[in-house]
Amino acid sequence: MVSSTRQLIYALVAVLTGAMLISGNARADTYFKFVRVTCVPEADYAAIETLGLYNVGGEERAALAAQGIFEICDLDKHPYACKLSHGALSIELINYHAPQPTGQCGGVEDGDLLVTLAGQELTRATSTHGGCTGFRQHEIRISRYAPQHCITRFDDIFEIATFKGFLPVNKECKSIPLNN
């Protein structure tokens, strides 16, 4: 009996080892959350956009930062600032939730972007990338005359991963009044 159990275990190990060798390398994708900031004081223009990229290494992240594309965790430590004609523009991450290995959504990195101009809140991008249950993209455009904040919502992240064409989304935009 012991001998047949041992043979069964050896056979099972051999089958599983063969299956792993035949299947090739498994590739896990890592999603990094970024904020792209464009500031052109000469044109009195700024743009802020949340985005995500897969599988970017340290050198790639440094190159992105040099182009104004920052990981959200970096904005938690170092808020972004630039000068526009209406005053100093500041972008900081508040309510930051670093990824943690606990709970259903513990590994989800998220936070809110607080955008201020001349010391007053201009807009707030709540849940920069959608949190645990969905996906959001924020686009904030600040110009002399027509500042606006648009939010694109993808409610079903599993549908996004499996869909192979255009996907209907919900996009809302609002004008942002400037306090002169």
Short mmCIF file of N, CA and C in Angstrom, two decimals:
data_model
loop_
_atom_site.label_atom_id
_atom_site.label_comp_id
_atom_site.label_asym_id
_atom_site.label_seq_id
_atom_site.Cartn_x
_atom_site.Cartn_y
_atom_site.Cartn_z
N MET A 1 0.82 -1.20 0.00
CA MET A 1 0.00 0.00 0.00
C MET A 1 0.86 1.26 0.00
N VAL A 2 1.91 1.27 0.87
CA VAL A 2 2.79 2.42 0.93
C VAL A 2 3.52 2.59 -0.39
N SER A 3 3.92 1.49 -0.97
CA SER A 3 4.65 1.53 -2.22
C SER A 3 3.79 2.10 -3.35
N SER A 4 2.52 1.71 -3.43
CA SER A 4 1.65 2.23 -4.49
C SER A 4 1.33 3.71 -4.27
N THR A 5 1.21 4.15 -3.02
CA THR A 5 0.99 5.57 -2.73
C THR A 5 2.20 6.38 -3.15
N ARG A 6 3.38 5.84 -2.82
CA ARG A 6 4.62 6.52 -3.19
C ARG A 6 4.74 6.61 -4.72
N GLN A 7 4.40 5.56 -5.42
CA GLN A 7 4.45 5.57 -6.88
C GLN A 7 3.48 6.60 -7.46
N LEU A 8 2.30 6.69 -6.85
CA LEU A 8 1.31 7.66 -7.30
C LEU A 8 1.83 9.09 -7.10
N ILE A 9 2.46 9.33 -5.97
CA ILE A 9 3.02 10.66 -5.71
C ILE A 9 4.11 10.98 -6.72
N TYR A 10 5.03 10.02 -6.98
CA TYR A 10 6.09 10.26 -7.97
C TYR A 10 5.51 10.53 -9.36
N ALA A 11 4.48 9.78 -9.72
CA ALA A 11 3.85 9.98 -11.03
C ALA A 11 3.21 11.37 -11.11
N LEU A 12 2.54 11.77 -10.04
CA LEU A 12 1.90 13.08 -10.01
C LEU A 12 2.93 14.21 -10.10
N VAL A 13 4.04 14.06 -9.37
CA VAL A 13 5.11 15.07 -9.43
C VAL A 13 5.68 15.13 -10.84
N ALA A 14 5.87 14.00 -11.48
CA ALA A 14 6.42 13.97 -12.84
C ALA A 14 5.47 14.66 -13.82
N VAL A 15 4.18 14.39 -13.70
CA VAL A 15 3.19 15.01 -14.59
C VAL A 15 3.16 16.53 -14.39
N LEU A 16 3.12 16.97 -13.14
CA LEU A 16 3.08 18.41 -12.87
C LEU A 16 4.36 19.10 -13.33
N THR A 17 5.51 18.48 -13.12
CA THR A 17 6.77 19.06 -13.57
C THR A 17 6.78 19.18 -15.09
N GLY A 18 6.33 18.15 -15.78
CA GLY A 18 6.25 18.20 -17.24
C GLY A 18 5.32 19.29 -17.71
N ALA A 19 4.18 19.44 -17.06
CA ALA A 19 3.22 20.48 -17.45
C ALA A 19 3.81 21.86 -17.27
N MET A 20 4.57 22.06 -16.19
CA MET A 20 5.18 23.37 -15.98
C MET A 20 6.24 23.67 -17.04
N LEU A 21 7.02 22.65 -17.41
CA LEU A 21 8.06 22.85 -18.42
C LEU A 21 7.47 23.11 -19.79
N ILE A 22 6.39 22.45 -20.13
CA ILE A 22 5.77 22.62 -21.44
C ILE A 22 5.07 23.96 -21.55
N SER A 23 4.47 24.45 -20.46
CA SER A 23 3.65 25.66 -20.54
C SER A 23 4.47 26.93 -20.76
N GLY A 24 5.78 26.89 -20.56
CA GLY A 24 6.59 28.08 -20.75
C GLY A 24 6.54 28.98 -19.52
N ASN A 25 7.12 30.14 -19.66
CA ASN A 25 7.19 31.07 -18.53
C ASN A 25 5.86 31.78 -18.33
N ALA A 26 5.45 31.85 -17.09
CA ALA A 26 4.27 32.65 -16.76
C ALA A 26 4.70 34.10 -16.62
N ARG A 27 3.88 35.01 -17.08
CA ARG A 27 4.22 36.42 -16.99
C ARG A 27 3.13 37.15 -16.22
N ALA A 28 3.53 37.76 -15.13
CA ALA A 28 2.58 38.55 -14.35
C ALA A 28 2.77 40.01 -14.72
N ASP A 29 1.67 40.68 -14.99
CA ASP A 29 1.73 42.10 -15.32
C ASP A 29 1.56 42.92 -14.05
N THR A 30 2.41 43.91 -13.92
CA THR A 30 2.32 44.82 -12.79
C THR A 30 1.85 46.17 -13.30
N TYR A 31 0.80 46.69 -12.70
CA TYR A 31 0.18 47.94 -13.12
C TYR A 31 0.69 49.06 -12.21
N PHE A 32 1.26 50.10 -12.80
CA PHE A 32 1.76 51.24 -12.06
C PHE A 32 0.86 52.44 -12.34
N LYS A 33 0.52 53.17 -11.29
CA LYS A 33 -0.37 54.32 -11.40
C LYS A 33 0.45 55.60 -11.48
N PHE A 34 0.14 56.41 -12.49
CA PHE A 34 0.89 57.64 -12.76
C PHE A 34 -0.04 58.84 -12.87
N VAL A 35 0.56 60.01 -12.75
CA VAL A 35 -0.11 61.28 -13.03
C VAL A 35 0.81 62.05 -13.97
N ARG A 36 0.26 62.43 -15.13
CA ARG A 36 1.03 63.24 -16.08
C ARG A 36 0.68 64.71 -15.84
N VAL A 37 1.72 65.53 -15.66
CA VAL A 37 1.51 66.95 -15.42
C VAL A 37 2.24 67.73 -16.50
N THR A 38 1.50 68.62 -17.15
CA THR A 38 2.07 69.53 -18.14
C THR A 38 1.84 70.94 -17.63
N CYS A 39 2.89 71.72 -17.56
CA CYS A 39 2.74 73.11 -17.12
C CYS A 39 3.52 74.00 -18.08
N VAL A 40 2.81 74.95 -18.69
CA VAL A 40 3.42 75.88 -19.63
C VAL A 40 3.08 77.30 -19.16
N PRO A 41 3.90 77.87 -18.27
CA PRO A 41 3.59 79.20 -17.72
C PRO A 41 3.45 80.28 -18.80
N GLU A 42 4.23 80.19 -19.86
CA GLU A 42 4.17 81.20 -20.92
C GLU A 42 2.81 81.23 -21.61
N ALA A 43 2.15 80.10 -21.66
CA ALA A 43 0.81 80.02 -22.27
C ALA A 43 -0.29 80.04 -21.21
N ASP A 44 0.09 80.15 -19.94
CA ASP A 44 -0.85 80.14 -18.83
C ASP A 44 -1.74 78.91 -18.90
N TYR A 45 -1.09 77.74 -19.05
CA TYR A 45 -1.79 76.48 -19.27
C TYR A 45 -1.18 75.37 -18.42
N ALA A 46 -2.04 74.52 -17.88
CA ALA A 46 -1.60 73.31 -17.19
C ALA A 46 -2.59 72.20 -17.48
N ALA A 47 -2.11 70.98 -17.51
CA ALA A 47 -2.96 69.81 -17.70
C ALA A 47 -2.49 68.71 -16.75
N ILE A 48 -3.46 68.01 -16.19
CA ILE A 48 -3.18 66.92 -15.26
C ILE A 48 -4.02 65.74 -15.73
N GLU A 49 -3.40 64.58 -15.83
CA GLU A 49 -4.10 63.39 -16.31
C GLU A 49 -3.63 62.18 -15.53
N THR A 50 -4.57 61.36 -15.04
CA THR A 50 -4.20 60.10 -14.40
C THR A 50 -4.13 59.02 -15.47
N LEU A 51 -3.15 58.13 -15.34
CA LEU A 51 -2.98 57.05 -16.30
C LEU A 51 -2.27 55.90 -15.63
N GLY A 52 -2.31 54.75 -16.26
CA GLY A 52 -1.61 53.58 -15.75
C GLY A 52 -0.80 52.93 -16.84
N LEU A 53 0.32 52.37 -16.45
CA LEU A 53 1.19 51.67 -17.39
C LEU A 53 1.60 50.33 -16.79
N TYR A 54 1.78 49.35 -17.63
CA TYR A 54 2.17 48.02 -17.17
C TYR A 54 3.67 47.81 -17.33
N ASN A 55 4.23 47.10 -16.36
CA ASN A 55 5.58 46.54 -16.45
C ASN A 55 6.66 47.57 -16.78
N VAL A 56 6.69 48.66 -16.05
CA VAL A 56 7.76 49.64 -16.25
C VAL A 56 8.77 49.50 -15.12
N GLY A 57 10.04 49.39 -15.50
CA GLY A 57 11.10 49.23 -14.52
C GLY A 57 11.61 50.55 -14.00
N GLY A 58 12.63 50.50 -13.17
CA GLY A 58 13.18 51.68 -12.53
C GLY A 58 13.69 52.72 -13.52
N GLU A 59 14.45 52.28 -14.53
CA GLU A 59 14.98 53.24 -15.52
C GLU A 59 13.85 53.88 -16.32
N GLU A 60 12.86 53.09 -16.66
CA GLU A 60 11.71 53.61 -17.41
C GLU A 60 10.92 54.61 -16.57
N ARG A 61 10.76 54.31 -15.28
CA ARG A 61 10.03 55.23 -14.40
C ARG A 61 10.79 56.54 -14.25
N ALA A 62 12.12 56.48 -14.19
CA ALA A 62 12.92 57.70 -14.11
C ALA A 62 12.77 58.52 -15.39
N ALA A 63 12.74 57.86 -16.54
CA ALA A 63 12.57 58.57 -17.81
C ALA A 63 11.18 59.20 -17.89
N LEU A 64 10.17 58.50 -17.38
CA LEU A 64 8.82 59.06 -17.36
C LEU A 64 8.77 60.30 -16.46
N ALA A 65 9.40 60.23 -15.29
CA ALA A 65 9.40 61.38 -14.37
C ALA A 65 10.08 62.59 -15.01
N ALA A 66 11.12 62.35 -15.80
CA ALA A 66 11.80 63.45 -16.48
C ALA A 66 10.88 64.13 -17.50
N GLN A 67 9.83 63.41 -17.95
CA GLN A 67 8.87 63.96 -18.91
C GLN A 67 7.59 64.44 -18.23
N GLY A 68 7.59 64.53 -16.89
CA GLY A 68 6.42 65.03 -16.17
C GLY A 68 5.36 63.98 -15.89
N ILE A 69 5.75 62.70 -15.91
CA ILE A 69 4.83 61.61 -15.62
C ILE A 69 5.31 60.96 -14.32
N PHE A 70 4.55 61.18 -13.25
CA PHE A 70 4.98 60.80 -11.91
C PHE A 70 4.14 59.67 -11.35
N GLU A 71 4.78 58.75 -10.62
CA GLU A 71 4.02 57.74 -9.88
C GLU A 71 3.24 58.46 -8.79
N ILE A 72 2.03 57.96 -8.49
CA ILE A 72 1.24 58.68 -7.49
C ILE A 72 1.92 58.67 -6.13
N CYS A 73 2.69 57.63 -5.81
CA CYS A 73 3.37 57.61 -4.52
C CYS A 73 4.39 58.74 -4.43
N ASP A 74 4.97 59.16 -5.56
CA ASP A 74 5.92 60.27 -5.56
C ASP A 74 5.23 61.58 -5.23
N LEU A 75 4.00 61.77 -5.72
CA LEU A 75 3.25 62.99 -5.40
C LEU A 75 2.86 63.03 -3.93
N ASP A 76 2.77 61.87 -3.30
CA ASP A 76 2.49 61.84 -1.87
C ASP A 76 3.66 62.44 -1.09
N LYS A 77 4.86 62.19 -1.57
CA LYS A 77 6.06 62.69 -0.88
C LYS A 77 6.46 64.09 -1.34
N HIS A 78 6.24 64.39 -2.63
CA HIS A 78 6.68 65.65 -3.21
C HIS A 78 5.58 66.24 -4.08
N PRO A 79 4.73 67.11 -3.53
CA PRO A 79 3.70 67.75 -4.36
C PRO A 79 4.34 68.51 -5.53
N TYR A 80 3.60 68.62 -6.62
CA TYR A 80 4.07 69.32 -7.82
C TYR A 80 3.61 70.77 -7.75
N ALA A 81 4.46 71.69 -8.19
CA ALA A 81 4.10 73.10 -8.20
C ALA A 81 4.61 73.76 -9.47
N CYS A 82 3.82 74.71 -9.98
CA CYS A 82 4.26 75.55 -11.08
C CYS A 82 3.54 76.90 -10.97
N LYS A 83 4.06 77.88 -11.66
CA LYS A 83 3.53 79.24 -11.56
C LYS A 83 2.74 79.59 -12.81
N LEU A 84 1.48 79.98 -12.61
CA LEU A 84 0.63 80.48 -13.70
C LEU A 84 0.30 81.94 -13.40
N SER A 85 -0.31 82.64 -14.34
CA SER A 85 -0.58 84.06 -14.12
C SER A 85 -1.57 84.30 -12.99
N HIS A 86 -2.47 83.33 -12.72
CA HIS A 86 -3.44 83.46 -11.63
C HIS A 86 -2.82 83.15 -10.27
N GLY A 87 -1.60 82.63 -10.26
CA GLY A 87 -0.91 82.28 -9.01
C GLY A 87 -0.25 80.92 -9.11
N ALA A 88 0.25 80.45 -7.98
CA ALA A 88 0.95 79.17 -7.93
C ALA A 88 -0.05 78.02 -8.02
N LEU A 89 0.22 77.09 -8.93
CA LEU A 89 -0.57 75.88 -9.07
C LEU A 89 0.12 74.78 -8.26
N SER A 90 -0.64 74.08 -7.43
CA SER A 90 -0.09 73.00 -6.62
C SER A 90 -0.93 71.75 -6.83
N ILE A 91 -0.25 70.60 -6.98
CA ILE A 91 -0.92 69.31 -7.14
C ILE A 91 -0.33 68.40 -6.07
N GLU A 92 -1.18 67.98 -5.15
CA GLU A 92 -0.68 67.08 -4.10
C GLU A 92 -1.62 65.89 -3.95
N LEU A 93 -1.04 64.79 -3.50
CA LEU A 93 -1.82 63.59 -3.26
C LEU A 93 -2.22 63.57 -1.79
N ILE A 94 -3.52 63.42 -1.54
CA ILE A 94 -4.02 63.34 -0.17
C ILE A 94 -4.79 62.02 -0.02
N ASN A 95 -5.05 61.63 1.19
CA ASN A 95 -5.76 60.37 1.48
C ASN A 95 -5.09 59.19 0.78
N TYR A 96 -3.77 59.19 0.77
CA TYR A 96 -3.01 58.16 0.06
C TYR A 96 -3.15 56.80 0.75
N HIS A 97 -3.42 55.78 -0.04
CA HIS A 97 -3.46 54.41 0.44
C HIS A 97 -2.39 53.63 -0.31
N ALA A 98 -1.30 53.35 0.40
CA ALA A 98 -0.22 52.56 -0.19
C ALA A 98 -0.66 51.10 -0.27
N PRO A 99 -0.16 50.35 -1.25
CA PRO A 99 -0.53 48.93 -1.34
C PRO A 99 -0.08 48.18 -0.08
N GLN A 100 -0.96 47.36 0.45
CA GLN A 100 -0.67 46.56 1.64
C GLN A 100 -1.19 45.16 1.41
N PRO A 101 -0.49 44.16 1.94
CA PRO A 101 -0.92 42.77 1.70
C PRO A 101 -2.03 42.32 2.65
N THR A 102 -3.07 43.13 2.80
CA THR A 102 -4.17 42.75 3.70
C THR A 102 -5.51 43.06 3.06
N GLY A 103 -6.47 42.22 3.29
CA GLY A 103 -7.83 42.47 2.83
C GLY A 103 -8.00 42.34 1.33
N GLN A 104 -9.26 42.38 0.91
CA GLN A 104 -9.58 42.21 -0.50
C GLN A 104 -8.97 43.31 -1.37
N CYS A 105 -9.00 44.55 -0.91
CA CYS A 105 -8.49 45.66 -1.71
C CYS A 105 -7.22 46.26 -1.13
N GLY A 106 -6.59 45.56 -0.21
CA GLY A 106 -5.40 46.09 0.44
C GLY A 106 -4.26 46.39 -0.51
N GLY A 107 -4.14 45.62 -1.58
CA GLY A 107 -3.04 45.82 -2.53
C GLY A 107 -3.28 46.94 -3.52
N VAL A 108 -4.43 47.61 -3.43
CA VAL A 108 -4.77 48.67 -4.38
C VAL A 108 -4.20 50.00 -3.90
N GLU A 109 -3.32 50.57 -4.70
CA GLU A 109 -2.76 51.89 -4.42
C GLU A 109 -3.75 52.93 -4.94
N ASP A 110 -4.06 53.92 -4.10
CA ASP A 110 -5.01 54.93 -4.52
C ASP A 110 -4.86 56.17 -3.65
N GLY A 111 -5.50 57.23 -4.04
CA GLY A 111 -5.50 58.48 -3.30
C GLY A 111 -6.33 59.51 -4.04
N ASP A 112 -6.34 60.71 -3.51
CA ASP A 112 -7.06 61.83 -4.13
C ASP A 112 -6.04 62.89 -4.52
N LEU A 113 -6.25 63.52 -5.67
CA LEU A 113 -5.41 64.66 -6.06
C LEU A 113 -6.11 65.95 -5.65
N LEU A 114 -5.42 66.77 -4.94
CA LEU A 114 -5.92 68.09 -4.56
C LEU A 114 -5.19 69.11 -5.43
N VAL A 115 -5.94 69.85 -6.23
CA VAL A 115 -5.36 70.86 -7.13
C VAL A 115 -5.76 72.23 -6.59
N THR A 116 -4.75 73.02 -6.26
CA THR A 116 -5.01 74.37 -5.76
C THR A 116 -4.35 75.39 -6.68
N LEU A 117 -4.96 76.56 -6.74
CA LEU A 117 -4.42 77.67 -7.52
C LEU A 117 -4.48 78.90 -6.62
N ALA A 118 -3.33 79.53 -6.44
CA ALA A 118 -3.20 80.70 -5.57
C ALA A 118 -3.72 80.40 -4.16
N GLY A 119 -3.45 79.18 -3.68
CA GLY A 119 -3.81 78.80 -2.33
C GLY A 119 -5.25 78.37 -2.13
N GLN A 120 -6.08 78.40 -3.17
CA GLN A 120 -7.48 78.00 -3.05
C GLN A 120 -7.72 76.72 -3.85
N GLU A 121 -8.56 75.84 -3.28
CA GLU A 121 -8.87 74.59 -3.96
C GLU A 121 -9.56 74.88 -5.28
N LEU A 122 -9.00 74.33 -6.35
CA LEU A 122 -9.58 74.47 -7.68
C LEU A 122 -10.47 73.27 -7.98
N THR A 123 -9.94 72.07 -7.75
CA THR A 123 -10.70 70.83 -7.93
C THR A 123 -10.02 69.72 -7.17
N ARG A 124 -10.74 68.62 -7.03
CA ARG A 124 -10.21 67.45 -6.33
C ARG A 124 -10.54 66.23 -7.19
N ALA A 125 -9.54 65.45 -7.49
CA ALA A 125 -9.73 64.20 -8.24
C ALA A 125 -9.81 63.07 -7.22
N THR A 126 -11.03 62.69 -6.85
CA THR A 126 -11.18 61.64 -5.84
C THR A 126 -10.93 60.28 -6.47
N SER A 127 -10.23 59.46 -5.73
CA SER A 127 -9.87 58.11 -6.16
C SER A 127 -9.22 58.18 -7.54
N THR A 128 -7.96 58.54 -7.56
CA THR A 128 -7.26 58.86 -8.80
C THR A 128 -7.45 57.85 -9.92
N HIS A 129 -7.47 56.58 -9.59
CA HIS A 129 -7.56 55.54 -10.62
C HIS A 129 -8.75 54.62 -10.44
N GLY A 130 -9.63 54.93 -9.50
CA GLY A 130 -10.86 54.17 -9.35
C GLY A 130 -10.92 53.25 -8.15
N GLY A 131 -9.84 53.12 -7.42
CA GLY A 131 -9.89 52.27 -6.24
C GLY A 131 -9.95 50.80 -6.58
N CYS A 132 -10.75 50.08 -5.82
CA CYS A 132 -10.79 48.62 -5.92
C CYS A 132 -11.84 48.11 -6.90
N THR A 133 -12.90 48.83 -7.11
CA THR A 133 -14.04 48.26 -7.82
C THR A 133 -14.21 48.75 -9.25
N GLY A 134 -13.41 49.65 -9.72
CA GLY A 134 -13.57 50.15 -11.07
C GLY A 134 -12.32 50.85 -11.52
N PHE A 135 -12.42 51.60 -12.58
CA PHE A 135 -11.29 52.35 -13.11
C PHE A 135 -11.76 53.73 -13.47
N ARG A 136 -10.96 54.73 -13.15
CA ARG A 136 -11.25 56.12 -13.49
C ARG A 136 -10.04 56.76 -14.12
N GLN A 137 -10.33 57.68 -15.01
CA GLN A 137 -9.27 58.53 -15.55
C GLN A 137 -9.73 59.97 -15.37
N HIS A 138 -8.87 60.76 -14.76
CA HIS A 138 -9.16 62.18 -14.58
C HIS A 138 -8.33 62.98 -15.57
N GLU A 139 -8.95 63.99 -16.17
CA GLU A 139 -8.27 64.94 -17.05
C GLU A 139 -8.66 66.33 -16.56
N ILE A 140 -7.67 67.09 -16.14
CA ILE A 140 -7.92 68.45 -15.65
C ILE A 140 -7.12 69.40 -16.53
N ARG A 141 -7.81 70.35 -17.12
CA ARG A 141 -7.18 71.36 -17.99
C ARG A 141 -7.40 72.73 -17.35
N ILE A 142 -6.32 73.46 -17.18
CA ILE A 142 -6.39 74.78 -16.58
C ILE A 142 -5.80 75.77 -17.57
N SER A 143 -6.65 76.70 -17.97
CA SER A 143 -6.20 77.76 -18.86
C SER A 143 -6.78 79.07 -18.35
N ARG A 144 -6.47 80.15 -19.04
CA ARG A 144 -6.93 81.46 -18.60
C ARG A 144 -8.45 81.57 -18.52
N TYR A 145 -9.14 80.93 -19.46
CA TYR A 145 -10.57 81.19 -19.58
C TYR A 145 -11.47 79.98 -19.43
N ALA A 146 -10.95 78.78 -19.60
CA ALA A 146 -11.85 77.62 -19.63
C ALA A 146 -11.31 76.42 -18.87
N PRO A 147 -11.07 76.55 -17.56
CA PRO A 147 -10.62 75.36 -16.82
C PRO A 147 -11.74 74.32 -16.74
N GLN A 148 -11.38 73.03 -16.83
CA GLN A 148 -12.38 71.99 -16.70
C GLN A 148 -11.77 70.71 -16.14
N HIS A 149 -12.63 69.89 -15.55
CA HIS A 149 -12.24 68.61 -14.96
C HIS A 149 -13.16 67.55 -15.56
N CYS A 150 -12.57 66.58 -16.26
CA CYS A 150 -13.34 65.49 -16.85
C CYS A 150 -12.96 64.18 -16.16
N ILE A 151 -13.98 63.35 -15.96
CA ILE A 151 -13.77 62.03 -15.35
C ILE A 151 -14.36 60.99 -16.29
N THR A 152 -13.55 60.03 -16.68
CA THR A 152 -14.01 58.89 -17.46
C THR A 152 -14.08 57.70 -16.52
N ARG A 153 -15.23 57.05 -16.47
CA ARG A 153 -15.43 55.91 -15.57
C ARG A 153 -15.63 54.63 -16.37
N PHE A 154 -14.85 53.64 -16.01
CA PHE A 154 -15.04 52.28 -16.50
C PHE A 154 -15.49 51.49 -15.28
N ASP A 155 -16.74 51.08 -15.24
CA ASP A 155 -17.28 50.49 -14.03
C ASP A 155 -16.90 49.03 -13.84
N ASP A 156 -16.71 48.29 -14.91
CA ASP A 156 -16.43 46.87 -14.78
C ASP A 156 -15.02 46.58 -15.28
N ILE A 157 -14.06 46.48 -14.35
CA ILE A 157 -12.67 46.28 -14.76
C ILE A 157 -12.46 44.94 -15.44
N PHE A 158 -13.28 43.94 -15.15
CA PHE A 158 -13.13 42.65 -15.81
C PHE A 158 -13.57 42.73 -17.27
N GLU A 159 -14.57 43.55 -17.55
CA GLU A 159 -15.01 43.75 -18.92
C GLU A 159 -13.93 44.44 -19.74
N ILE A 160 -13.21 45.37 -19.11
CA ILE A 160 -12.12 46.06 -19.80
C ILE A 160 -11.05 45.07 -20.21
N ALA A 161 -10.71 44.15 -19.30
CA ALA A 161 -9.63 43.20 -19.56
C ALA A 161 -9.96 42.22 -20.66
N THR A 162 -11.24 41.91 -20.88
CA THR A 162 -11.60 40.89 -21.85
C THR A 162 -12.17 41.45 -23.15
N PHE A 163 -12.52 42.73 -23.18
CA PHE A 163 -13.15 43.33 -24.35
C PHE A 163 -12.10 43.60 -25.43
N LYS A 164 -12.41 43.32 -26.67
CA LYS A 164 -11.42 43.46 -27.75
C LYS A 164 -11.76 44.58 -28.73
N GLY A 165 -12.61 45.50 -28.36
CA GLY A 165 -12.96 46.60 -29.26
C GLY A 165 -13.21 47.85 -28.45
N PHE A 166 -14.05 48.70 -28.96
CA PHE A 166 -14.42 49.91 -28.22
C PHE A 166 -15.41 49.54 -27.13
N LEU A 167 -15.26 50.18 -26.00
CA LEU A 167 -16.09 49.90 -24.84
C LEU A 167 -16.82 51.17 -24.45
N PRO A 168 -18.13 51.11 -24.28
CA PRO A 168 -18.85 52.31 -23.85
C PRO A 168 -18.43 52.69 -22.43
N VAL A 169 -18.18 53.98 -22.24
CA VAL A 169 -17.76 54.49 -20.93
C VAL A 169 -18.63 55.68 -20.55
N ASN A 170 -18.53 56.06 -19.32
CA ASN A 170 -19.25 57.22 -18.82
C ASN A 170 -18.23 58.34 -18.63
N LYS A 171 -18.40 59.46 -19.33
CA LYS A 171 -17.48 60.59 -19.21
C LYS A 171 -18.27 61.83 -18.83
N GLU A 172 -17.85 62.45 -17.75
CA GLU A 172 -18.50 63.67 -17.27
C GLU A 172 -17.45 64.78 -17.19
N CYS A 173 -17.82 65.96 -17.63
CA CYS A 173 -16.93 67.11 -17.54
C CYS A 173 -17.66 68.26 -16.84
N LYS A 174 -16.90 69.00 -16.06
CA LYS A 174 -17.45 70.18 -15.42
C LYS A 174 -16.49 71.34 -15.57
N SER A 175 -17.05 72.51 -15.71
CA SER A 175 -16.23 73.72 -15.74
C SER A 175 -15.81 74.06 -14.33
N ILE A 176 -14.62 74.60 -14.21
CA ILE A 176 -14.11 75.00 -12.92
C ILE A 176 -14.06 76.52 -12.86
N PRO A 177 -14.82 77.14 -11.98
CA PRO A 177 -14.76 78.61 -11.90
C PRO A 177 -13.45 79.07 -11.28
N LEU A 178 -12.88 80.11 -11.85
CA LEU A 178 -11.69 80.72 -11.28
C LEU A 178 -12.10 81.86 -10.37
N ASN A 179 -11.54 81.89 -9.19
CA ASN A 179 -11.80 83.01 -8.27
C ASN A 179 -10.76 84.09 -8.52
N ASN A 180 -11.15 85.12 -9.19
CA ASN A 180 -10.20 86.20 -9.52
C ASN A 180 -10.09 87.21 -8.41
#
